[in-house]
Short mmCIF file of C-alpha atoms (C1' of nucleotides) in Angstrom, two decimals:
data_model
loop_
_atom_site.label_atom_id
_atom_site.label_comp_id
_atom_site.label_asym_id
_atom_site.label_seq_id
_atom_site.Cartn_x
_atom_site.Cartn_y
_atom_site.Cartn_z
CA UNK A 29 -46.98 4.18 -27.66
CA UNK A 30 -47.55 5.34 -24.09
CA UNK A 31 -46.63 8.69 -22.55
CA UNK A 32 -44.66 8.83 -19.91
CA UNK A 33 -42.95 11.71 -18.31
CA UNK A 34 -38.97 11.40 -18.66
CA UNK A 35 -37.00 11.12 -15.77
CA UNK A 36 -34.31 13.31 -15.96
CA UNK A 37 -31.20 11.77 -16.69
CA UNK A 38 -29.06 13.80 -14.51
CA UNK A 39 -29.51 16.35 -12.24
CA UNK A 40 -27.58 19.76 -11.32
CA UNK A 41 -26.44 19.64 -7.82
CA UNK A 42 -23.32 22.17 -7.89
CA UNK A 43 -23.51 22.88 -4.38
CA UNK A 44 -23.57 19.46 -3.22
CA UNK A 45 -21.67 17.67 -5.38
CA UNK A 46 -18.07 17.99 -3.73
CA UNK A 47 -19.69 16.65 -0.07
CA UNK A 48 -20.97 14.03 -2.06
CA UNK A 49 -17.56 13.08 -4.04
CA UNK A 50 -15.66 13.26 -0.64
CA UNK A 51 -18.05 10.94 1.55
CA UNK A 52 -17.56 8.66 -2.02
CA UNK A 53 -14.09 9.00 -2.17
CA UNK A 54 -13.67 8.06 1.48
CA UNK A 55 -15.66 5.07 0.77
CA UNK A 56 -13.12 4.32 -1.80
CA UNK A 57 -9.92 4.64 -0.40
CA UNK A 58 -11.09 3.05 2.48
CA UNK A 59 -11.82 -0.08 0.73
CA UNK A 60 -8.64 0.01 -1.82
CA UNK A 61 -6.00 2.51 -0.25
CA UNK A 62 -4.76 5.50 -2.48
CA UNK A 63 -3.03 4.18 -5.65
CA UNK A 64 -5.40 1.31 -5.89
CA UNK A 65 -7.89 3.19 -5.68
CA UNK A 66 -9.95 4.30 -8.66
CA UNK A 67 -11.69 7.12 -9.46
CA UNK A 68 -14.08 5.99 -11.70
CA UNK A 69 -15.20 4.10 -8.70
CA UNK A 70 -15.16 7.36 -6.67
CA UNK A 71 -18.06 8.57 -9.75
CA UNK A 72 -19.73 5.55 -9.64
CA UNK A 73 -20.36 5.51 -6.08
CA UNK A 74 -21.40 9.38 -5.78
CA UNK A 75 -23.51 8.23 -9.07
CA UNK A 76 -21.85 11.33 -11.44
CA UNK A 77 -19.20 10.22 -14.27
CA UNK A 78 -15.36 10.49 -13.67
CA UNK A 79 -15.71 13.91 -15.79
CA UNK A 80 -17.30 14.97 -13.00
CA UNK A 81 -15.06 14.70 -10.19
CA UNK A 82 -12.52 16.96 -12.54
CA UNK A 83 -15.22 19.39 -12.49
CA UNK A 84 -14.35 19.73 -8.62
CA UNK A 85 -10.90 18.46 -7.71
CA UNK A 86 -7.99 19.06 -10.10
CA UNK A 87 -6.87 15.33 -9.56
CA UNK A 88 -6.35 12.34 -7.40
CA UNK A 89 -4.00 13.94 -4.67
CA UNK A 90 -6.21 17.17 -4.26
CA UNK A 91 -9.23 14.94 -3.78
CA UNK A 92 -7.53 12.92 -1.53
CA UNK A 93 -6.65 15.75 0.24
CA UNK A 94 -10.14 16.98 0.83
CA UNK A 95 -10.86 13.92 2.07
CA UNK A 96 -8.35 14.14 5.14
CA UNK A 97 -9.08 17.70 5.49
CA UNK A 98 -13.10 16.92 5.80
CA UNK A 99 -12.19 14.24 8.88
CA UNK A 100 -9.16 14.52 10.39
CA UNK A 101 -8.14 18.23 9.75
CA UNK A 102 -11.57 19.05 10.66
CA UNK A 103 -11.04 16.39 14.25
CA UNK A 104 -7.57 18.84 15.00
CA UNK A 105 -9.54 21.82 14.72
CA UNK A 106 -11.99 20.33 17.22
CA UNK A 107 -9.59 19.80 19.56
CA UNK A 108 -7.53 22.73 18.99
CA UNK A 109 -11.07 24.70 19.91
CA UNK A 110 -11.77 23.20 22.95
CA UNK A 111 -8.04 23.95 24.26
CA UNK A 112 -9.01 27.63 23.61
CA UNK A 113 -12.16 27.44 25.55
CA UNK A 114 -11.65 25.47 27.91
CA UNK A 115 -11.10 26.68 31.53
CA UNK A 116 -11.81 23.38 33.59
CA UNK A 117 -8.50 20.92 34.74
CA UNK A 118 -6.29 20.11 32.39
CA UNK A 119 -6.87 16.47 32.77
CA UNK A 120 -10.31 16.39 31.77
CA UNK A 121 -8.70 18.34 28.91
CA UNK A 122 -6.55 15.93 27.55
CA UNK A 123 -9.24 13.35 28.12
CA UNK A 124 -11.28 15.35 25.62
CA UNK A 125 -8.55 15.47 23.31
CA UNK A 126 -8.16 11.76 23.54
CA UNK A 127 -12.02 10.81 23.40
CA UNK A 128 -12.05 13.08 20.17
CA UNK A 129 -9.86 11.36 18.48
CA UNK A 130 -11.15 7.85 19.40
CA UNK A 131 -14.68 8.60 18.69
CA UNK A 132 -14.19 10.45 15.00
CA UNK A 133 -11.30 9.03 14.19
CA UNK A 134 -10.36 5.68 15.69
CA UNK A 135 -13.92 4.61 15.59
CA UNK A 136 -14.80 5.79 12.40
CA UNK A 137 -13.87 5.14 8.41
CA UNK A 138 -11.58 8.13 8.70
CA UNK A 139 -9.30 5.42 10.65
CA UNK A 140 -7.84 4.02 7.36
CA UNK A 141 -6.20 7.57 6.57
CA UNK A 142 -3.42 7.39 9.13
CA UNK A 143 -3.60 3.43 7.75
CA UNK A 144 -3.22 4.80 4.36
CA UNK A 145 -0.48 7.19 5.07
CA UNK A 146 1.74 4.42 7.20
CA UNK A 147 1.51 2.22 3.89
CA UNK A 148 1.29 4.50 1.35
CA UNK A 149 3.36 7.84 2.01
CA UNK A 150 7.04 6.43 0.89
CA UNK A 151 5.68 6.42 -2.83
CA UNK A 152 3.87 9.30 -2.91
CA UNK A 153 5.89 12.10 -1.01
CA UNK A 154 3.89 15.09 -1.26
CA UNK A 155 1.00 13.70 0.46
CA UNK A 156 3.29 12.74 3.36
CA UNK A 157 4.59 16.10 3.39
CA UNK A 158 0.83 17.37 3.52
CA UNK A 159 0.22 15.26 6.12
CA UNK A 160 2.91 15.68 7.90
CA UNK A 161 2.50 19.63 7.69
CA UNK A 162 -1.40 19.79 8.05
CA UNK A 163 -1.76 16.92 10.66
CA UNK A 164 0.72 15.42 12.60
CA UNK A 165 2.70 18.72 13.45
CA UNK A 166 -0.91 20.24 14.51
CA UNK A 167 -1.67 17.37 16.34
CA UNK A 168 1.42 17.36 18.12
CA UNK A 169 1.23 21.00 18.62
CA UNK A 170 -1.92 21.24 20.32
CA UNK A 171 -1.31 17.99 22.40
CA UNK A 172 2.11 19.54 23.54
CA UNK A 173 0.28 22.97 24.35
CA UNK A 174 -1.99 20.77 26.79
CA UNK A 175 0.90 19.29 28.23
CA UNK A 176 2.66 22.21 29.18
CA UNK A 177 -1.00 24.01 30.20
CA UNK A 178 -1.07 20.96 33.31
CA UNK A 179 2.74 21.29 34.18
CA UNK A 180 2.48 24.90 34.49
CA UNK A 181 -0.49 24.57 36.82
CA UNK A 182 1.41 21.78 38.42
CA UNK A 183 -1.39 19.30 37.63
CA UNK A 184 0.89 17.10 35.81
CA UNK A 185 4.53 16.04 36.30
CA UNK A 186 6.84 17.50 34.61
CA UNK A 187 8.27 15.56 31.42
CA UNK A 188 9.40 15.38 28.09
CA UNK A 189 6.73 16.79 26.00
CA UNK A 190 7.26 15.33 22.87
CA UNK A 191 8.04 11.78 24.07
CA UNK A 192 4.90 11.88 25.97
CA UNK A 193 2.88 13.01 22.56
CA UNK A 194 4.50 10.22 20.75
CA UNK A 195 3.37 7.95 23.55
CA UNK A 196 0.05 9.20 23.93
CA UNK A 197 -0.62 8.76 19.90
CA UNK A 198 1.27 5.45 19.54
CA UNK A 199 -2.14 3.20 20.60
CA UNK A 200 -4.37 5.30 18.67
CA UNK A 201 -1.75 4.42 15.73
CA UNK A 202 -1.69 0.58 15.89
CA UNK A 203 -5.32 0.27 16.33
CA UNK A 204 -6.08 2.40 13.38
CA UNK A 205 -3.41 -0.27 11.54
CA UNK A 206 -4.78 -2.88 13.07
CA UNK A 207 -8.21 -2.47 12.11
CA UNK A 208 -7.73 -2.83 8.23
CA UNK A 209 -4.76 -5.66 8.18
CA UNK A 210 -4.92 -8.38 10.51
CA UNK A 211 -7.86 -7.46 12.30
CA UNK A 212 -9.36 -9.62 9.75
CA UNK A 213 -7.88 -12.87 10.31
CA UNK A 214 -6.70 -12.74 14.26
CA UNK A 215 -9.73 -13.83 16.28
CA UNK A 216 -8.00 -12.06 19.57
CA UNK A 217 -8.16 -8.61 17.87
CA UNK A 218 -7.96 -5.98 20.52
CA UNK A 219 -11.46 -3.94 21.53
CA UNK A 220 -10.55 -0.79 20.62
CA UNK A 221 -12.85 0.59 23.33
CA UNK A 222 -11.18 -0.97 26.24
CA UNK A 223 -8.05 -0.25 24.99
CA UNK A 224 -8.22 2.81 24.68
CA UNK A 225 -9.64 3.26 28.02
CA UNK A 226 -7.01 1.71 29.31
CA UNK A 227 -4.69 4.04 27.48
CA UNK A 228 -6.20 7.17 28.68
CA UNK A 229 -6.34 5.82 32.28
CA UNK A 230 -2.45 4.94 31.95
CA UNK A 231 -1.47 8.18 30.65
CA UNK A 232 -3.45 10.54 33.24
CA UNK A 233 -1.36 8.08 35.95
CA UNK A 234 1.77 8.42 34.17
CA UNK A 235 1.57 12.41 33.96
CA UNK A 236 -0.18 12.76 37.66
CA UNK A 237 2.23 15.13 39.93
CA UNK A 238 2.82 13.02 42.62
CA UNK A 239 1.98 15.52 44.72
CA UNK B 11 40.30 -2.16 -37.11
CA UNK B 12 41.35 -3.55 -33.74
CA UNK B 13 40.90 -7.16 -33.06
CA UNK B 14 40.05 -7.19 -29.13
CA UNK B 15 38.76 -10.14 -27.13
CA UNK B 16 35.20 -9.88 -27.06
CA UNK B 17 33.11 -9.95 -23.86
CA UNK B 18 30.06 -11.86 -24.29
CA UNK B 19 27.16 -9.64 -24.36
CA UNK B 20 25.45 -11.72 -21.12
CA UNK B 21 26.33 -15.02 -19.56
CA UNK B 22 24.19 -18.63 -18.43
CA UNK B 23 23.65 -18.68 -14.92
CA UNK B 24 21.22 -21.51 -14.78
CA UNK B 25 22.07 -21.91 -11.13
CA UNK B 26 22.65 -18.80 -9.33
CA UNK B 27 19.68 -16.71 -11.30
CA UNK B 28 17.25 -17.55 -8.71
CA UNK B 29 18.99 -16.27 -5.82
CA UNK B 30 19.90 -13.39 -7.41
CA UNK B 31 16.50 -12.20 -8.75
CA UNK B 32 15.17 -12.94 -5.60
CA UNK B 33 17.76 -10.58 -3.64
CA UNK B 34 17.00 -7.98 -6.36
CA UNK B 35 13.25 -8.37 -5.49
CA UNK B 36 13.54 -8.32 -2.38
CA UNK B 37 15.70 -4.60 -2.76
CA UNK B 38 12.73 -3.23 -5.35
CA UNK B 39 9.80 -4.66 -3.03
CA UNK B 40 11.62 -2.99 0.53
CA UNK B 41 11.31 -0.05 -2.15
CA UNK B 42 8.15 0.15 -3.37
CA UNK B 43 6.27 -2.57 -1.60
CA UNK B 44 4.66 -5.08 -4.01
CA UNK B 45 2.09 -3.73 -5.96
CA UNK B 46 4.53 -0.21 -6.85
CA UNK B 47 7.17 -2.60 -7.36
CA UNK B 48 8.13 -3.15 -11.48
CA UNK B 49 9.76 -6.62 -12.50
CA UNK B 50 11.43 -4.28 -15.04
CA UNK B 51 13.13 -2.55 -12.09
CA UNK B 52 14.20 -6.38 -10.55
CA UNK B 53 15.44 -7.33 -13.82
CA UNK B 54 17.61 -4.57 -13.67
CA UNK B 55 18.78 -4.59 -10.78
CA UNK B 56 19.55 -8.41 -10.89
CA UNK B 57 21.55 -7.61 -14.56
CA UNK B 58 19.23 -9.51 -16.83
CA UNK B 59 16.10 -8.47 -18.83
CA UNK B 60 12.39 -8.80 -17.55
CA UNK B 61 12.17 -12.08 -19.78
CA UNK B 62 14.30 -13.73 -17.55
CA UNK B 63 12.45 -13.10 -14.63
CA UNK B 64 9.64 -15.07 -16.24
CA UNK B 65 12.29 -18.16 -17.04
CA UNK B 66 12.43 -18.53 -13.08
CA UNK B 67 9.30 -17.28 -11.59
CA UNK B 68 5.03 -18.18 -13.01
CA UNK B 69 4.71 -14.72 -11.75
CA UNK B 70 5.10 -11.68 -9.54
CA UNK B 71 3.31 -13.03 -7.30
CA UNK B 72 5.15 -16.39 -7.29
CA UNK B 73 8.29 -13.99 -7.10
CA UNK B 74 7.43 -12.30 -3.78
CA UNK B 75 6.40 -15.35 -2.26
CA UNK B 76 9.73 -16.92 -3.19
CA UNK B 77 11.14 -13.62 -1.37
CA UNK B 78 8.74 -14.65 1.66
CA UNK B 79 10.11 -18.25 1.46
CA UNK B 80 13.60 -16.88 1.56
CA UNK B 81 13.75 -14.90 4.61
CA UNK B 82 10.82 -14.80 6.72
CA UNK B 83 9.72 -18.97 6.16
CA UNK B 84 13.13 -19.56 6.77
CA UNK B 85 13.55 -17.73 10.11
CA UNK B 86 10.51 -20.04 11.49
CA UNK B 87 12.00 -22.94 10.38
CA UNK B 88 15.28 -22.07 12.17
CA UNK B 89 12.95 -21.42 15.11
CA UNK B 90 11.02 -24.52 15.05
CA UNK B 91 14.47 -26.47 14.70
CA UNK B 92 15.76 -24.31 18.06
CA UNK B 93 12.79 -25.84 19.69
CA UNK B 94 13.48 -29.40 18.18
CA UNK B 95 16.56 -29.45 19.46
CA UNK B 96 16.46 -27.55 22.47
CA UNK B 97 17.36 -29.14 25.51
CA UNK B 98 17.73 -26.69 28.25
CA UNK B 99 15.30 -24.47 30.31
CA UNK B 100 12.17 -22.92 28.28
CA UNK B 101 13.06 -19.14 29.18
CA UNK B 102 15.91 -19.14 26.93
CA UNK B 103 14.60 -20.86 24.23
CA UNK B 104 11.88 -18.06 24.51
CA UNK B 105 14.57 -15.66 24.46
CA UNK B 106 16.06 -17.33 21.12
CA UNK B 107 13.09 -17.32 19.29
CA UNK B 108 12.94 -13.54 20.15
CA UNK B 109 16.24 -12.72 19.42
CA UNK B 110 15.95 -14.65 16.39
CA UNK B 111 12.96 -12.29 15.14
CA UNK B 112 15.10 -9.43 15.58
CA UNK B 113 17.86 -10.17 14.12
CA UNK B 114 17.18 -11.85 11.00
CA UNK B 115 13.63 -10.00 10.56
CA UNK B 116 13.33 -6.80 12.47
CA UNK B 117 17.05 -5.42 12.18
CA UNK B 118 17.00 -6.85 8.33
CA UNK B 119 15.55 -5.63 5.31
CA UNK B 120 13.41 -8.76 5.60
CA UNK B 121 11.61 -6.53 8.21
CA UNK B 122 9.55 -4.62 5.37
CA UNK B 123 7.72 -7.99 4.59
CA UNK B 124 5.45 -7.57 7.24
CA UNK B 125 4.64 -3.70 6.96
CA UNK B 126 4.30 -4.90 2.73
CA UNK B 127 1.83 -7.36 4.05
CA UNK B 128 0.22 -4.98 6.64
CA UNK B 129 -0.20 -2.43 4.15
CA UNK B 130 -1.62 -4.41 0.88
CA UNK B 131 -2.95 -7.55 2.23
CA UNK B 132 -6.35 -5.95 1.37
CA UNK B 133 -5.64 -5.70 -2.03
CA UNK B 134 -4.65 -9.27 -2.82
CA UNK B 135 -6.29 -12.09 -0.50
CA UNK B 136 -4.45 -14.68 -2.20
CA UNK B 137 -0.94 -13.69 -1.06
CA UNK B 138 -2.59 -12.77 2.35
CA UNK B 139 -3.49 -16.33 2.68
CA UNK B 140 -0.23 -17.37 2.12
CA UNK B 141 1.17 -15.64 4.27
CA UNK B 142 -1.16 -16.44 7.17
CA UNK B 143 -0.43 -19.82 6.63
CA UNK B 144 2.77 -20.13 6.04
CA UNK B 145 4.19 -17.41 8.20
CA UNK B 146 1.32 -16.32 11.05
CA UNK B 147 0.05 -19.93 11.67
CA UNK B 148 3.32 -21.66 11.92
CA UNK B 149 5.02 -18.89 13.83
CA UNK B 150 2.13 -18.96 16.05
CA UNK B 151 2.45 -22.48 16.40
CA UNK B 152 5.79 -23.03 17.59
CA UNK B 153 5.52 -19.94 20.31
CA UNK B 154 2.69 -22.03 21.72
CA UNK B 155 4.74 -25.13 21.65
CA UNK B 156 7.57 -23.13 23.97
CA UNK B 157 4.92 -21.08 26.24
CA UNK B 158 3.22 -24.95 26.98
CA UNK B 159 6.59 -26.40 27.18
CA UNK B 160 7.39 -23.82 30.14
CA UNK B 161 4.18 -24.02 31.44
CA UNK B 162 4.06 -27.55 31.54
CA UNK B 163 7.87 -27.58 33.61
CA UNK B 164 6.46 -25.33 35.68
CA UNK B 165 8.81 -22.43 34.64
CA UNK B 166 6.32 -20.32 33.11
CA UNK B 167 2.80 -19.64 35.55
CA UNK B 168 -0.54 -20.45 32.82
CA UNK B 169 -1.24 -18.02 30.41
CA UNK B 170 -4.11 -18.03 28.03
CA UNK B 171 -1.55 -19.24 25.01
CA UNK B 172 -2.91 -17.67 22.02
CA UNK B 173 -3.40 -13.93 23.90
CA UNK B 174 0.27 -14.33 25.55
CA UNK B 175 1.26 -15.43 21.70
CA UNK B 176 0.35 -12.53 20.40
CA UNK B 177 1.53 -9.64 22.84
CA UNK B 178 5.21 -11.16 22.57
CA UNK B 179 4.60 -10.43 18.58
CA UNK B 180 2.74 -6.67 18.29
CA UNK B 181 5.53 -5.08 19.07
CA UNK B 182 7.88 -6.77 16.71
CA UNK B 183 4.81 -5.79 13.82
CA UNK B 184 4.92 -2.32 15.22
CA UNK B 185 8.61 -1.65 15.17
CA UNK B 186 8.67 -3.31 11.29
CA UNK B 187 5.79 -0.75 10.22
CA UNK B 188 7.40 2.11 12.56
CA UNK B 189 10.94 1.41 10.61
CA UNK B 190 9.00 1.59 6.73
CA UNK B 191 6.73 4.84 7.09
CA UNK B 192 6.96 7.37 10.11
CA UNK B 193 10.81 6.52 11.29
CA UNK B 194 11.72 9.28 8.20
CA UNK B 195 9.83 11.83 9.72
CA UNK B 196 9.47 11.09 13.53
CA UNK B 197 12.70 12.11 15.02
CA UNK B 198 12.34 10.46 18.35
CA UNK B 199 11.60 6.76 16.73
CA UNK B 200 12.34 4.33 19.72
CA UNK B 201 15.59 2.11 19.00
CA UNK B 202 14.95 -0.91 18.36
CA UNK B 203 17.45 -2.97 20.03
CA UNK B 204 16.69 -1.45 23.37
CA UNK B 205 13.01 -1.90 22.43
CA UNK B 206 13.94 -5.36 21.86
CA UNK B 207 15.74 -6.24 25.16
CA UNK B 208 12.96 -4.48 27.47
CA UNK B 209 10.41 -6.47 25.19
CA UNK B 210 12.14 -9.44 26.31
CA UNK B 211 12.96 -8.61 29.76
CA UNK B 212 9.10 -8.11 30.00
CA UNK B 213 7.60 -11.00 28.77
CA UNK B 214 9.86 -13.29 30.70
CA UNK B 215 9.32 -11.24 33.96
CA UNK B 216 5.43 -11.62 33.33
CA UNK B 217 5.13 -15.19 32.44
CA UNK B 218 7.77 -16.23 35.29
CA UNK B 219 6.13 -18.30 37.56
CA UNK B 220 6.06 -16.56 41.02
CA UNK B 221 7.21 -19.52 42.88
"C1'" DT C 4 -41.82 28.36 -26.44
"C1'" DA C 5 -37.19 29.70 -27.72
"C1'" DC C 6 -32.71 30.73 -26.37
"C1'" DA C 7 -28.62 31.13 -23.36
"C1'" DT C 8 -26.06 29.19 -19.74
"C1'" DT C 9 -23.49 25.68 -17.65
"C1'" DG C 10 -23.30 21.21 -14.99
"C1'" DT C 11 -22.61 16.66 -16.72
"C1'" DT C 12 -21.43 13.02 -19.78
"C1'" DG C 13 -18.66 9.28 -21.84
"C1'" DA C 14 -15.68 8.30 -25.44
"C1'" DC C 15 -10.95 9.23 -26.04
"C1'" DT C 16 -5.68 9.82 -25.26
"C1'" DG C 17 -1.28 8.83 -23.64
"C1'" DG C 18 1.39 6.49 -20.57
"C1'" DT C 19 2.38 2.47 -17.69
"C1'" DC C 20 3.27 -2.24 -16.81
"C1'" DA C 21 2.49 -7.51 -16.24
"C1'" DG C 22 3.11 -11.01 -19.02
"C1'" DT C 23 4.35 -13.14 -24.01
"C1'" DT C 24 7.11 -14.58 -27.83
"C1'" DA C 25 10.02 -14.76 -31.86
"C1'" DC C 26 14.49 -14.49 -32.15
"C1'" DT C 27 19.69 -14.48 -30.72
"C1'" DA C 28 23.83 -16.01 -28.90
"C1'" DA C 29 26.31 -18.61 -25.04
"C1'" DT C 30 27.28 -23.15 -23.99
"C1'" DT C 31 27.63 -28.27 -24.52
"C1'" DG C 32 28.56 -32.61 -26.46
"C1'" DG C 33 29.72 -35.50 -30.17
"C1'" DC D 17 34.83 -27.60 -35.04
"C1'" DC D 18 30.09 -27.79 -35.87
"C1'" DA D 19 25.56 -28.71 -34.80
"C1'" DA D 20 22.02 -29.04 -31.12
"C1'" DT D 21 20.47 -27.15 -27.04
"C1'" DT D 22 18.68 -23.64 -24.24
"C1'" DA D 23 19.48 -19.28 -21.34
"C1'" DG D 24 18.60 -14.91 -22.30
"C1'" DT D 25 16.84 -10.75 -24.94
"C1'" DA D 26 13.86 -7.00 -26.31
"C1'" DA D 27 10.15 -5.68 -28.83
"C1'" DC D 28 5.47 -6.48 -28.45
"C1'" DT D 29 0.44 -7.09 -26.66
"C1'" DG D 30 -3.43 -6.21 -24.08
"C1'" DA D 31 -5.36 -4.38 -20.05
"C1'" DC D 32 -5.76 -0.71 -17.08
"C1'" DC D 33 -6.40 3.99 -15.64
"C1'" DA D 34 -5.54 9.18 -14.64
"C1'" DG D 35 -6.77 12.91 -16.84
"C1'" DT D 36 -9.15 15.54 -21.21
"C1'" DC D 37 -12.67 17.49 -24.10
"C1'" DA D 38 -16.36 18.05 -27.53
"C1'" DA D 39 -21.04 17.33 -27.34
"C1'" DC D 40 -25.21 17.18 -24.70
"C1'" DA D 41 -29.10 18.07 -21.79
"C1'" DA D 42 -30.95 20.22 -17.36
"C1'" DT D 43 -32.18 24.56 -15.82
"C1'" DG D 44 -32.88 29.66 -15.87
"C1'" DT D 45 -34.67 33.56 -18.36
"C1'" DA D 46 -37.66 36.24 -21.39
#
DNA sequence: TACATTGTTGACTGGTCAGTTACTAATTGG
DNA sequence: CCAATTAGTAACTGACCAGTCAACAATGTA
């Protein structure tokens, strides 16, 4: 017989747990979407037992929810913040807006949410409305704001401002879709980087006020 | 007591079962996509009980491909015969082909094949294969066929084949997954058909061959 | 060291659904 | 008309999984 001292077997970690479960989670529904996702995975990978994710999320759709809220809620409230401080041109503006999104959205795991939603939202309708209410109509808002901020100040031309959100969100869109279906299999997949580069370049063309 | 002709509680349809279950599927899958799709629901739909399903198809994944077979496979094929056949100049046999993919894919419910395979490809490789290689390769195929053909009568200028291949398809993908998941929602959704004809004006315009 | 508090566990429940099978009845052929 | 054949049925099985809960053990307190 040999003493040893015990490892715990578990340890109390209220405070960090639901960080923990949400970078998890992400993990999760990156790899397997929403419904196929499972959420004894989701415990395994934070290392806590499904009993414990209950503890902190009342069920699948709420933790999904913190999920988007954590990265892409949290990316619209960046960008909503920097069109309230901002006092520069409105180009560089919308450039920021557009970088943001790219670079912690586009770039990142969050990418498979709007991935997730396209596939996923005509079975499960209250997450589309969620997403719908907490994302795309705040996304649109703040990019129309901008919009109107360089046509007032006659930097940009004036056009329809919801056309020209659906056109400037379109790219970011089909890359984010691209990246987790055929990006896979095509060997020409498009570099997200360039393209988007591209994109931004074309749009702060297409809006310039031909003086 | 009342003696009245009976109506036979269900009837043989040895021949036309197929067809029909595979029209029901196709109705539940444009639905639910595949994996929220229930053979119960097919069966149903098609007027016959889930054991019948199994008389016809291994599978449900036997089933969908049958569905695949049935619309998409078959546009190719009517493609590759176009090309066969085709004795004129290449720019409208490019034009076929494209018209082809829109209507009997894009403006069809066959069109929510691709956003089914876009969305759960992930989730099971095995149809994913089987779709690259019986849809994605040979569609890919015969475009190149038509782009060398024109290059090679000197109607179209050289274009790296594979890259031109796929432009002239992303936006077919895009308006498929567009139709299936933000078209409810999005109130400005771009037409297809007029989508469509600048799509082809475009392409032709930028692989004519600037004499 | 003993006790109270509470974060965590993991076996369990109830419902769902792909796939199976023992049986039933429509059809066919002698 | 009466088997023999077989298309079709519907109840069933086994696996899976979201969500629950009674017991447990890590930690705080005295």
């Amino acid at each position: 017989m040999e003493l040893q001292k015990q490892e715990p077997r578990w340890e109390r970690r209220k405070n960090a747990r639901p960080q923990e479960l949400i970078d998890a989670a992400l993990d999760v529904f990156v790899a397997k979407g929403y419904s196929a996702a499972r959420l004894d995975e989701v415990a395994k990978q934070a290392g806590v037992s499904k009993g414990t994710v209950y503890l902190y999320f009342t069920n699948k759709e709420e933790l999904f929810k913190a999920v988007v809220r954590d990265s892409i809620v949290a990316s619209i409230a960046n960008v909503e913040e920097l069109e309230n401080n901002h006092r520069g041109d409105t180009p560089t503006l919308l450039r920021g807006l557009m970088r943001e999104w790219w670079e912690n959205i586009c770039a990142t795991r969050s990418s498979a949410i709007p991935k997730i939603i396209v596939s996923e939202a005509g079975n499960f309708p209250e997450i589309l409305s969620f997403y719908h209410e907490e994302v795309i109509r705040r996304a649109e808002r703040v990019t129309i704001k901008i919009l109107q901020r360089g046509i007032d100040a006659g930097e940009f031309r004036p056009v329809d401002l919801k056309l020209a959100t659906q056109l400037i969100f379109a790219p970011f869109i089909f890359i984010c879709i691209w990246k987790y279906s055929f990006a896979q299999c095509a060997s020409g997949a498009p570099e997200g980087e360039k393209v988007i580069d591209a994109h931004i370049d074309m749009t702060l063309r297409g809006l310039a006020n031909g003086a």
